[in-house]
Short mmCIF file of C-alpha atoms and ligand atoms in Angstrom, two decimals:
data_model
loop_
_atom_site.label_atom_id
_atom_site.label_comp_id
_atom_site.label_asym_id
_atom_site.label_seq_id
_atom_site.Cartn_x
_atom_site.Cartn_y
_atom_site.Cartn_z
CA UNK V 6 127.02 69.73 105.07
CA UNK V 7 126.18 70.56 101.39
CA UNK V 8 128.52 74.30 100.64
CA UNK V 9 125.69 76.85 99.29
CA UNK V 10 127.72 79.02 96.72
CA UNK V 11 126.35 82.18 95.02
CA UNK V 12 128.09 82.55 92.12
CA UNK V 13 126.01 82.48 89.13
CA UNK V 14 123.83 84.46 90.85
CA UNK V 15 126.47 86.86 91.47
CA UNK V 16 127.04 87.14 87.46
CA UNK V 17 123.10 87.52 86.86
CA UNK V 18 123.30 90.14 89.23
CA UNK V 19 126.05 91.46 87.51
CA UNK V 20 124.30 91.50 84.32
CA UNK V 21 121.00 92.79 85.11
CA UNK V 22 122.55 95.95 87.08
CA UNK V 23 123.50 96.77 84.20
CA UNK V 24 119.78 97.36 82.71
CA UNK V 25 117.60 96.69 85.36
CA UNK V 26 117.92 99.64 88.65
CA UNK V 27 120.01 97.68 91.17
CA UNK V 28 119.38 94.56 89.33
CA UNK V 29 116.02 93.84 90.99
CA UNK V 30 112.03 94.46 90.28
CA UNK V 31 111.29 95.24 93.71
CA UNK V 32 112.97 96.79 96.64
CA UNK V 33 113.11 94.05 99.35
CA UNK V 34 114.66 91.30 96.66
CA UNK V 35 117.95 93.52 96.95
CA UNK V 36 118.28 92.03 100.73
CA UNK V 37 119.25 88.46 100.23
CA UNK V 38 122.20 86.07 101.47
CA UNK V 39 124.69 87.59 100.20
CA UNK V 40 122.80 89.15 97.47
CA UNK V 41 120.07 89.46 95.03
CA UNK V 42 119.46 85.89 93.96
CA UNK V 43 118.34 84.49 90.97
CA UNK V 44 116.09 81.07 91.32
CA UNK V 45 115.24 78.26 88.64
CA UNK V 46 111.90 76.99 89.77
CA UNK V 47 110.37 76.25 92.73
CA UNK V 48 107.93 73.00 94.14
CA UNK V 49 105.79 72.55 97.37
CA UNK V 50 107.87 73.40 100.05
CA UNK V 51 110.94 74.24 98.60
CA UNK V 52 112.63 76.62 95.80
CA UNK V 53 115.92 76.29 93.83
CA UNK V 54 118.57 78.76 92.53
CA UNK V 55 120.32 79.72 89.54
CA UNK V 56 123.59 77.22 91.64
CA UNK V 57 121.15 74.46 92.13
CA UNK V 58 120.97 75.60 95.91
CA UNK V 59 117.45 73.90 97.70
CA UNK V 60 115.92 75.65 100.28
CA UNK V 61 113.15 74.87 102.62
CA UNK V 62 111.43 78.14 101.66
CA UNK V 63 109.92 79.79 104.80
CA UNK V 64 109.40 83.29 103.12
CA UNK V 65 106.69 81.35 100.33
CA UNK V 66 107.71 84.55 98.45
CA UNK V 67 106.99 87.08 100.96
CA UNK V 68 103.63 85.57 101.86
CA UNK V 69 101.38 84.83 98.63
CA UNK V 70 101.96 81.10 98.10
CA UNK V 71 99.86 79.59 100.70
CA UNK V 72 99.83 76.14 98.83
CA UNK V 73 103.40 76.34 98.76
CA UNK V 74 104.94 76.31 94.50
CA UNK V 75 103.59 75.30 91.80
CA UNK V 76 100.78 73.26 92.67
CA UNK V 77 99.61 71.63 90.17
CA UNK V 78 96.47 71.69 90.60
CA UNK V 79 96.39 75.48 90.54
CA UNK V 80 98.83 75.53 87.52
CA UNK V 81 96.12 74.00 85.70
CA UNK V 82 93.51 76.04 86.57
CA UNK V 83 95.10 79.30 85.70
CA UNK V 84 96.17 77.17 81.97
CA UNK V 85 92.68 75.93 81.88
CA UNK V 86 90.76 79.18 81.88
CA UNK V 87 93.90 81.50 80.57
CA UNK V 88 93.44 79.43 77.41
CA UNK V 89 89.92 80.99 76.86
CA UNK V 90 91.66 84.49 76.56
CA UNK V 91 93.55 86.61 79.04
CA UNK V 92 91.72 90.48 79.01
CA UNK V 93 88.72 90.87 78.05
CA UNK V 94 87.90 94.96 79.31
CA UNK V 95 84.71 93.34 79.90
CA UNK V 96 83.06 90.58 82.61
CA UNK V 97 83.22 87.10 82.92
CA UNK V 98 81.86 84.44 84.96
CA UNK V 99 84.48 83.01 87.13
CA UNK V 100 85.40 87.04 88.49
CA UNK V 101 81.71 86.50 89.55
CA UNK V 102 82.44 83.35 91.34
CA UNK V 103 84.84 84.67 92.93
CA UNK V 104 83.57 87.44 94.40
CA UNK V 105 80.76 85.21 95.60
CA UNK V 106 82.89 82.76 97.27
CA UNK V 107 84.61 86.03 99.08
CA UNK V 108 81.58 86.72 100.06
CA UNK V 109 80.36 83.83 101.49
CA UNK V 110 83.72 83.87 103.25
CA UNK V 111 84.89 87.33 104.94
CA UNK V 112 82.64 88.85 107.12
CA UNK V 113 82.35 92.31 105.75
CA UNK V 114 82.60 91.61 102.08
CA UNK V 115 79.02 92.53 101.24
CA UNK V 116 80.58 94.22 98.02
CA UNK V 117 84.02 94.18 96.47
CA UNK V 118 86.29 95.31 93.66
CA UNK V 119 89.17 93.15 92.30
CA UNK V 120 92.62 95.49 91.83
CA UNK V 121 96.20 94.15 91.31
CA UNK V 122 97.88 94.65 94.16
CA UNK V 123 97.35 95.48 98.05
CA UNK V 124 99.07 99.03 97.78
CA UNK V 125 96.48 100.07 95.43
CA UNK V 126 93.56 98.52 97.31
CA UNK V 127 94.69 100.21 100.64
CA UNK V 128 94.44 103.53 98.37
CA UNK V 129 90.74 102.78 97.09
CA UNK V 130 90.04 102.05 100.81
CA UNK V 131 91.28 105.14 101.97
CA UNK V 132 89.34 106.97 98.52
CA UNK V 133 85.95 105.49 99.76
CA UNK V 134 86.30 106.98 103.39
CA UNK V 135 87.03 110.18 102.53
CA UNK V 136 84.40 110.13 100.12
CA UNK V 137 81.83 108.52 102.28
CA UNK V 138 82.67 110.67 105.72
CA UNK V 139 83.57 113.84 103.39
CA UNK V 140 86.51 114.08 105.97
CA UNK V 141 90.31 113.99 105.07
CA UNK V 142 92.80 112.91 107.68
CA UNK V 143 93.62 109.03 108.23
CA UNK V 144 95.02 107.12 110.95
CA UNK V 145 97.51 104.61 111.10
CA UNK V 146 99.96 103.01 113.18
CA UNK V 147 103.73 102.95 113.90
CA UNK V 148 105.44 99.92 111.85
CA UNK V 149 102.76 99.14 109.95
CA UNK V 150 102.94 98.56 106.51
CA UNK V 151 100.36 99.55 103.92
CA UNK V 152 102.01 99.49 100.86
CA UNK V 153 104.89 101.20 98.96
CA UNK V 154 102.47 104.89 98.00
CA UNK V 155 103.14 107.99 99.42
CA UNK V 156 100.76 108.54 102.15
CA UNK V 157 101.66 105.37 103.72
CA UNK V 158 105.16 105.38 103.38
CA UNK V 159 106.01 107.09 106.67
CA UNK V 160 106.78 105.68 109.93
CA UNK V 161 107.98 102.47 108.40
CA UNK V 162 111.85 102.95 109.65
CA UNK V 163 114.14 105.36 111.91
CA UNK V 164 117.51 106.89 111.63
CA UNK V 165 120.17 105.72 113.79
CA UNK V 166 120.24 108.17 116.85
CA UNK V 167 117.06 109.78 116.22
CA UNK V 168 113.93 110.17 119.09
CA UNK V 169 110.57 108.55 118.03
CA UNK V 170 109.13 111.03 119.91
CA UNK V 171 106.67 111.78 122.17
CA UNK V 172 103.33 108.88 121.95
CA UNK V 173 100.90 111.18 121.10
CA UNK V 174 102.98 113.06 119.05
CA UNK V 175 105.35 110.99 116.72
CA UNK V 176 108.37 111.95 115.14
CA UNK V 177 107.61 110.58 111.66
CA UNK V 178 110.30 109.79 108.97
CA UNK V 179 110.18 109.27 105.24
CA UNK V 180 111.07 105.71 103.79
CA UNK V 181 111.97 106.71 100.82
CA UNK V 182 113.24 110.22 98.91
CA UNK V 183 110.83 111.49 96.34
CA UNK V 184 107.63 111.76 98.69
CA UNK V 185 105.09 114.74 98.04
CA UNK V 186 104.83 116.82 100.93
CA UNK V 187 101.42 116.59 100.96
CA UNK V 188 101.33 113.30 101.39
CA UNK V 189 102.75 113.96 105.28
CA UNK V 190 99.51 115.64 105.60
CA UNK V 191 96.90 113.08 104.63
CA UNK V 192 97.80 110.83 108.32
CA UNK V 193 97.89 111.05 112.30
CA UNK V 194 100.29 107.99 113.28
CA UNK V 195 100.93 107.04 116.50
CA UNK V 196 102.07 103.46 118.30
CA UNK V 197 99.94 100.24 117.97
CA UNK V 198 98.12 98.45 120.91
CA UNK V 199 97.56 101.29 123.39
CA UNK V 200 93.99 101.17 123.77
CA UNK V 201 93.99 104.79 126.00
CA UNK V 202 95.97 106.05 123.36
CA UNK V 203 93.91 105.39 120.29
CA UNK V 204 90.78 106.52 122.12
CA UNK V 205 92.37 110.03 123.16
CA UNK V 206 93.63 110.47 119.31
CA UNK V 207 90.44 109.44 118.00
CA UNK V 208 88.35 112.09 120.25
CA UNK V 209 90.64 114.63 119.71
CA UNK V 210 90.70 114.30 115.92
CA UNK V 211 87.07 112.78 115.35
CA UNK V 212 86.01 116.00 113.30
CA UNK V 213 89.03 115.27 110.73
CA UNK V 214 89.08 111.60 110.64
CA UNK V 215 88.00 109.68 107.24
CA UNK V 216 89.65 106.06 108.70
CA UNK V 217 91.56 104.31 110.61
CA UNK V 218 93.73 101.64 108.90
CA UNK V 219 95.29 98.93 111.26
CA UNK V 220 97.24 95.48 110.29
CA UNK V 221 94.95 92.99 112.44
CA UNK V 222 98.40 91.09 113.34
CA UNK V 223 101.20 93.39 113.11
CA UNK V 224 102.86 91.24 110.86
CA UNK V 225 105.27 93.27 109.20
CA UNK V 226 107.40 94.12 112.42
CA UNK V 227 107.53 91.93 115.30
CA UNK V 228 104.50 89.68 114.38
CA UNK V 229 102.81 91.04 117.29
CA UNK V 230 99.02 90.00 118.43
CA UNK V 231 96.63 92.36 119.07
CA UNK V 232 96.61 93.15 123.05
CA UNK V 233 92.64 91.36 123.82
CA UNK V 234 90.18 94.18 123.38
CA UNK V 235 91.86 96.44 121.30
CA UNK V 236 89.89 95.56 118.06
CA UNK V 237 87.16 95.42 119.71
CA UNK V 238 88.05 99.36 120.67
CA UNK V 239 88.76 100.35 117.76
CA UNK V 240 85.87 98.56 116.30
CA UNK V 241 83.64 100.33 118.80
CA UNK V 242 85.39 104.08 118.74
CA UNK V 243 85.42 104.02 114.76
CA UNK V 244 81.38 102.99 115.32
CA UNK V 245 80.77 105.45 117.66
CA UNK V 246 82.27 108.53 115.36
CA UNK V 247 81.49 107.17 112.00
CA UNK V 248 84.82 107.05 110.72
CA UNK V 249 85.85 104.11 108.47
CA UNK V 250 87.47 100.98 109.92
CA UNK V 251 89.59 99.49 107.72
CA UNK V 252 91.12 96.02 108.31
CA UNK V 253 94.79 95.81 106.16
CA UNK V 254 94.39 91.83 105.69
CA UNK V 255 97.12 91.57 103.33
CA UNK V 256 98.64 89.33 105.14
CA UNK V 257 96.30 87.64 107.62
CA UNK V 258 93.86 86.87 104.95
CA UNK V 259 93.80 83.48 103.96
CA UNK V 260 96.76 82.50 105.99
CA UNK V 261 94.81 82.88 109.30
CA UNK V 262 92.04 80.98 107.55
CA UNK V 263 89.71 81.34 105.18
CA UNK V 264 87.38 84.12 106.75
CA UNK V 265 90.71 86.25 107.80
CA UNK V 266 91.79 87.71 110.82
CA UNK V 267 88.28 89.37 111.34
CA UNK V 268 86.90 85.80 111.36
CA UNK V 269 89.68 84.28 113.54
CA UNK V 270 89.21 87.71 116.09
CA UNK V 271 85.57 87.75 115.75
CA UNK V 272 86.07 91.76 114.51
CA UNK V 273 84.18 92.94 111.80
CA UNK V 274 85.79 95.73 109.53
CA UNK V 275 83.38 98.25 107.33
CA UNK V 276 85.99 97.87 104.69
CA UNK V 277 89.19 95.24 104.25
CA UNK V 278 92.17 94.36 101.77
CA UNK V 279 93.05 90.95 100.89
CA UNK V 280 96.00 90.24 98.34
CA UNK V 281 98.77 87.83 98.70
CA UNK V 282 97.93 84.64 99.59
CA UNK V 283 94.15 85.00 97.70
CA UNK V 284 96.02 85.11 94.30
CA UNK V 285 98.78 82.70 95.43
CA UNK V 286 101.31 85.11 93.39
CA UNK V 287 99.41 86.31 91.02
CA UNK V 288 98.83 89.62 90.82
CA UNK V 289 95.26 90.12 92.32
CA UNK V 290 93.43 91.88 95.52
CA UNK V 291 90.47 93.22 96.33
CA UNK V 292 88.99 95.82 98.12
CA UNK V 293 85.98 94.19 100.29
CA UNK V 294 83.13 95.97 102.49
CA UNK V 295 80.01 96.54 103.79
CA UNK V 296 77.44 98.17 101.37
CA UNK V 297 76.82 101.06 102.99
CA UNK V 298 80.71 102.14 102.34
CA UNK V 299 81.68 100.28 99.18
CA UNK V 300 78.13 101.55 97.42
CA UNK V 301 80.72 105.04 97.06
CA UNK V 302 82.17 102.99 94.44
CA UNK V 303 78.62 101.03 93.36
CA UNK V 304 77.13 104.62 92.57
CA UNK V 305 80.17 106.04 90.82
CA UNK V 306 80.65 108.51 92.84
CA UNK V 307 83.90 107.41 94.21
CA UNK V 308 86.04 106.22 91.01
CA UNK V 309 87.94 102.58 91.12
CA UNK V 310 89.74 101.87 87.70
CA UNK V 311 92.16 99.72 86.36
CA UNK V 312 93.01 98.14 83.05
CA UNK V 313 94.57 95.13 84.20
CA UNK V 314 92.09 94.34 86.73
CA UNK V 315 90.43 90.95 86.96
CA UNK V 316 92.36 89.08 84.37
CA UNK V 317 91.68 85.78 83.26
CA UNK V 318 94.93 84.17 84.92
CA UNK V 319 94.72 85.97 88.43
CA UNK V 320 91.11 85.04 88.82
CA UNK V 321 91.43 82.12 88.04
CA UNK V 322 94.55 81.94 90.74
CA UNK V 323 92.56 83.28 93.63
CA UNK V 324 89.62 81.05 92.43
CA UNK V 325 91.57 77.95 92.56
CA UNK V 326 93.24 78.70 95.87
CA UNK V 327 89.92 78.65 97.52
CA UNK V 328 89.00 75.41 96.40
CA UNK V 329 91.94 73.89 96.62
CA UNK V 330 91.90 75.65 100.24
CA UNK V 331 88.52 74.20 100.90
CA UNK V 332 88.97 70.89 99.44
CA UNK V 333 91.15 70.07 102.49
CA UNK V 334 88.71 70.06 105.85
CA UNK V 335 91.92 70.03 107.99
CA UNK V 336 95.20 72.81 105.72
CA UNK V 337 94.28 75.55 108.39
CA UNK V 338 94.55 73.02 111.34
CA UNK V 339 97.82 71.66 109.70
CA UNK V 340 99.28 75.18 109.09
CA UNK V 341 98.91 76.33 112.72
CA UNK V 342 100.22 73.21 114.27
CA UNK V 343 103.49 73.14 112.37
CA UNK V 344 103.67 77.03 112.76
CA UNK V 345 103.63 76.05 116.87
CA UNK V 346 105.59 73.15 116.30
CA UNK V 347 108.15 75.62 114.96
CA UNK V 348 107.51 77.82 117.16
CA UNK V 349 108.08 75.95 120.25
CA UNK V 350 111.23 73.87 119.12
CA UNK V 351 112.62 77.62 118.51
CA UNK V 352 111.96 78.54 122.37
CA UNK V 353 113.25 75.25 123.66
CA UNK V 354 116.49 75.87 121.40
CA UNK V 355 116.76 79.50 122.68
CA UNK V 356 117.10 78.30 126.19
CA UNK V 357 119.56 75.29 124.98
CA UNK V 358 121.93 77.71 123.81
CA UNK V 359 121.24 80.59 125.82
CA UNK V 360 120.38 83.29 123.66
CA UNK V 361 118.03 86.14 123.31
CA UNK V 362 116.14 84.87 120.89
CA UNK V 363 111.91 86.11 120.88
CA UNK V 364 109.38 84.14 118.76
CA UNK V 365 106.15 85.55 118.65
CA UNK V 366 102.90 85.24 116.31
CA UNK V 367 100.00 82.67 116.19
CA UNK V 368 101.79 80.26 113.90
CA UNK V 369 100.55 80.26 110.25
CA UNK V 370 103.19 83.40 110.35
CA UNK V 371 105.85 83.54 112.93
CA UNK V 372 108.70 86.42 113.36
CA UNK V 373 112.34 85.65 115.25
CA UNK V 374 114.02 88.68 116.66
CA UNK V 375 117.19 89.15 119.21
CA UNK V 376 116.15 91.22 121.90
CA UNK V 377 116.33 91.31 126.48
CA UNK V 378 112.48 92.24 126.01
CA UNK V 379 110.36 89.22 127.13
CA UNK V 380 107.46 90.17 124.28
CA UNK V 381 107.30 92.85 121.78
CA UNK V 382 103.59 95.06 121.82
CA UNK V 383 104.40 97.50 119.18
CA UNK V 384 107.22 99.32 116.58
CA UNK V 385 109.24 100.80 119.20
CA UNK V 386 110.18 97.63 121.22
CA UNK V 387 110.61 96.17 117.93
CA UNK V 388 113.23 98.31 117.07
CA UNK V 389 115.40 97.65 120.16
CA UNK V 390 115.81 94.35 118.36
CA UNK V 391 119.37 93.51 117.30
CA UNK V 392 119.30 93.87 113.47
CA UNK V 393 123.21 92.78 112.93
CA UNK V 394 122.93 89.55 115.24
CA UNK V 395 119.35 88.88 113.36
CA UNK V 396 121.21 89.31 109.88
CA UNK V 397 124.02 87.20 110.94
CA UNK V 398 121.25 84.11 112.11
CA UNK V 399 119.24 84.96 108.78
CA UNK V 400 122.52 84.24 106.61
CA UNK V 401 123.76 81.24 108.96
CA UNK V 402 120.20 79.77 108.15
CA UNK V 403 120.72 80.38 104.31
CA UNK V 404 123.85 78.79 104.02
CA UNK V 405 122.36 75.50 105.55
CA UNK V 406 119.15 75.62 103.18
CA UNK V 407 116.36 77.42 105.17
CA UNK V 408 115.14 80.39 103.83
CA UNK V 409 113.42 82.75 106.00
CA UNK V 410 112.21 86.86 105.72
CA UNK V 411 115.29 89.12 106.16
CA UNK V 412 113.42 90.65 109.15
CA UNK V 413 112.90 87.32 110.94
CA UNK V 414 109.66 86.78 109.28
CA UNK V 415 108.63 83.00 108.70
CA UNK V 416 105.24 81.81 107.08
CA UNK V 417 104.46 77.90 107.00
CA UNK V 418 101.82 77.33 103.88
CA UNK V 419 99.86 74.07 102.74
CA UNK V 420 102.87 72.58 101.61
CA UNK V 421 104.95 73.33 104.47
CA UNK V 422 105.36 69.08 106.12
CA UNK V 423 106.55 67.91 109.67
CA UNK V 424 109.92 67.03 107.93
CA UNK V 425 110.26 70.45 106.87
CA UNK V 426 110.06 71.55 109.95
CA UNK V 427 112.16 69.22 111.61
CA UNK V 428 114.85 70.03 109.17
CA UNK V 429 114.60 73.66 110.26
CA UNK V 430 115.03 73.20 114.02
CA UNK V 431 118.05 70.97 113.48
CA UNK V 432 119.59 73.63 111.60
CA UNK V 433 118.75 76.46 113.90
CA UNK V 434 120.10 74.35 116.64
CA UNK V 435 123.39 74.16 114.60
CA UNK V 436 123.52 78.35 113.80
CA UNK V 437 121.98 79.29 117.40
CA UNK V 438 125.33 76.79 119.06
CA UNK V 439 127.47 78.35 116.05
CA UNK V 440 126.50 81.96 117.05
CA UNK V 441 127.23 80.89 121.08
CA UNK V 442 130.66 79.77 120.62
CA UNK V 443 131.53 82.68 118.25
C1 PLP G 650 99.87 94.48 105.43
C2 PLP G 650 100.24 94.88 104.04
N1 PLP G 650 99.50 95.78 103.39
C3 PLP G 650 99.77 96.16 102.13
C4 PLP G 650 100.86 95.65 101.46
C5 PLP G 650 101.14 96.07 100.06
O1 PLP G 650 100.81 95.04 99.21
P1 PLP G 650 101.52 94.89 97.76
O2 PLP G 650 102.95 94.62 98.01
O3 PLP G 650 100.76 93.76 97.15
O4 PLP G 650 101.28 96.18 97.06
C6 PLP G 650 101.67 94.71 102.10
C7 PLP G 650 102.85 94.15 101.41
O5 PLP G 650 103.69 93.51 101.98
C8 PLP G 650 101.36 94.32 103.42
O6 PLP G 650 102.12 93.45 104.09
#
């Protein structure tokens, strides 16, 4: 077995602590094997580090690159039409294209705005319903994640030792120091996939509610399916009292195919966000919906800005990804098979070794937790999930090439081949055996 050492990562790190805050640009890099890691360049399936480490890379850089690294054929897209200029403060023809392929694709996206990235799309959303309903209050869900801003940055974790509290009346804790206080104020939150729930929050509130915000798949703990009919409730209730239903499709979009998870559940949205995977890294989303809600923006009453918006390079990336996307009649097909074929070697394994490993999601994203619970519906089974046992299979599975979300998070992308996932199954056969004997 090829020895995966760290160390000139470990004197990058070193270096960069010393001018950039904890060495990294973004929160979640700190939690690597065994640290912050610095990587050289990455192709199709795989990525390489500073050490000349290879991984298979499940984590496709925490979702966006959906036709795996550097495809070429994107690469020379972005050259192509980044070669014309790069910001022009103005319009140009392909951000039209765009929008009319997005159209032509999700459901709901009658009208759109490009941003950069999905926090600040999830914020125009939120702007438009208040504007549009002249009401205040959101509400969102236990464990899922919207984004690094205040107002959203609640409910996302829980203290050792501390009570969730009651369902219909969450204890709610900050992620992060520094939030306003206000902020607290702008949400209701309660657990995901309790249909009796949502509909006695929603009546009670209904005078005070601008939107409700919901991860289609609750990818970002547990990778947990909607239970069947509880879209289609939500869809309904957030009819019924004119508040705003916003789809968070982050994620889902373009990884559960091209339409999102609104086309894959049949569910259509008044407003959605799509980021990630339609820029494949580049640093584009947009805000889509139907015109009666996004004309708040169309009429200028409801103000979307952003200098960096719609730049040559990242519409050109989210162009390209479409038809590179579309040029293959059978990448979606592909992408959910291996994601099952993964999937299922994991359960067999499980059972092999006798473990308590869960795999759930639909297979273009998959999540691998340690836990006695036979399925996971929402945030608080999730958290009786062994975190230490996870980290320990995560770091097992880094040290033998396979790189996966620290959570237990694993997306397959266009690159992703039957090889690859062969490769991955051996290995968790070897840490799974490893981690029965110890
Ligand atoms: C569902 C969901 N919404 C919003 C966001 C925030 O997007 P960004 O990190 O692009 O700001 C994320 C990021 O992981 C996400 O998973």
């Amino acid at each position: 077995m090829q020895e995966y050492t760290y160390l000139k990562s470990k004197e990058l790190l070193e270096r960069a602590c010393k001018v950039l805050a904890a060495g990294v640009s973004s929160e979640f890099r700190k939690y690597n094997h065994p640290h912050a890691l610095f990587y050289s360049h990455g192709k199709g399936s795989r990525i390489y580090d500073v050490d000349g480490n290879e991984y298979i890379d499940f984590t496709l850089s925490q979702g966006p690159l959906i036709l795996g690294h550097s495809h070429p054929a994107l690469l020379g897209d972005i050259a192509n039409y980044s070669e014309m200029g790069q910001l022009y403060a103005g319009q140009h023809i392909q951000e039209v294209e765009l929008a009319e392929a997005l159209n032509r694709l999700i459901p709901c996206a009658e009208l759109m705005r490009f941003c950069l990235d999905g926090s600040e799309a999830v914020q125009t959303a939120l702007r438009v319903a208040r504007s549009k309903t002249g009401r205040q209050l959101f509400l969102r869900f236990e464990g899922h994640y919207h984004g690094w801003l205040d107002n959203v940055a609640y409910g996302l974790g829980h203290p050792q030792g501390e009570s969730m509290g009651e369902r219909n009346d969450p204890q709610v804790f900050p992620w992060s120091a520094g939030l306003a206080d206000n902020s607290r104020r702008e949400f209701i939150i309660i657990p995901w996939n309790d249909e009796k729930l949502l509909e006695q929050t929603i009546v009670k509130y209904k005078d005070d509610l601008a939107a409700v915000i919901t991860e289609p798949v609750m990818c970002n703990n547990g990778c947990i399916m909607p239970r069947p009919g509880y879209l289609e409730k939500m869809r309904g209730l957030t009819r019924q009292f004119d508040i705003a239903f916003i789809m968070d499709e982050v994620i889902t979009g373009f990884r559960m195919g091209l339409s999102g998870a609104q086309g894959y559940f049949g569910v259509e949205p008044d407003m959605a966000i799509f980021a990630k995977a339609m820029g494949s890294g580049y640093p584009i989303s947009a805000i889509v919906g139907k015109k009666s809600w996004m004309d708040e923006i169309a009429t200028g009453r409801v103000i979307h800005a952003g200098t960096m918006n719609a730049s040559n390079p990242t519409v050109a990336a989210a162009l390209s990804t479409i038809r590179i996307l579309e040029s293959d009649a059978h990448v979606y097909e592909r992408i959910f098979r291996l994601g099952l074929k993964l999937k299922e070697g994991l359960i067999v394994l499980n059972k092999t070794y006798g473990q308590n490993m869960l795999v759930q999601g639909p297979g273009p994203m998959l999540n691998t937790s340690f836990t006695d619970l036979k399925e996971v519906y929402e945030f608080r089974d999730v958290l009786q999930a062994d975190k230490r046992k996870l980290g320990v299979f995560v770091a097992k599975l880094h040290d033998r090439g396979i790189r996966i979300i620290g959570r237990g998070l694993w997306y397959i992308s266009a690159a992703t081949t039957d090889s690859d996932v062969e490769a991955a199954l051996v290995a968790v056969g070897e840490v799974l055996k490893e981690m029965k004997t110890s």
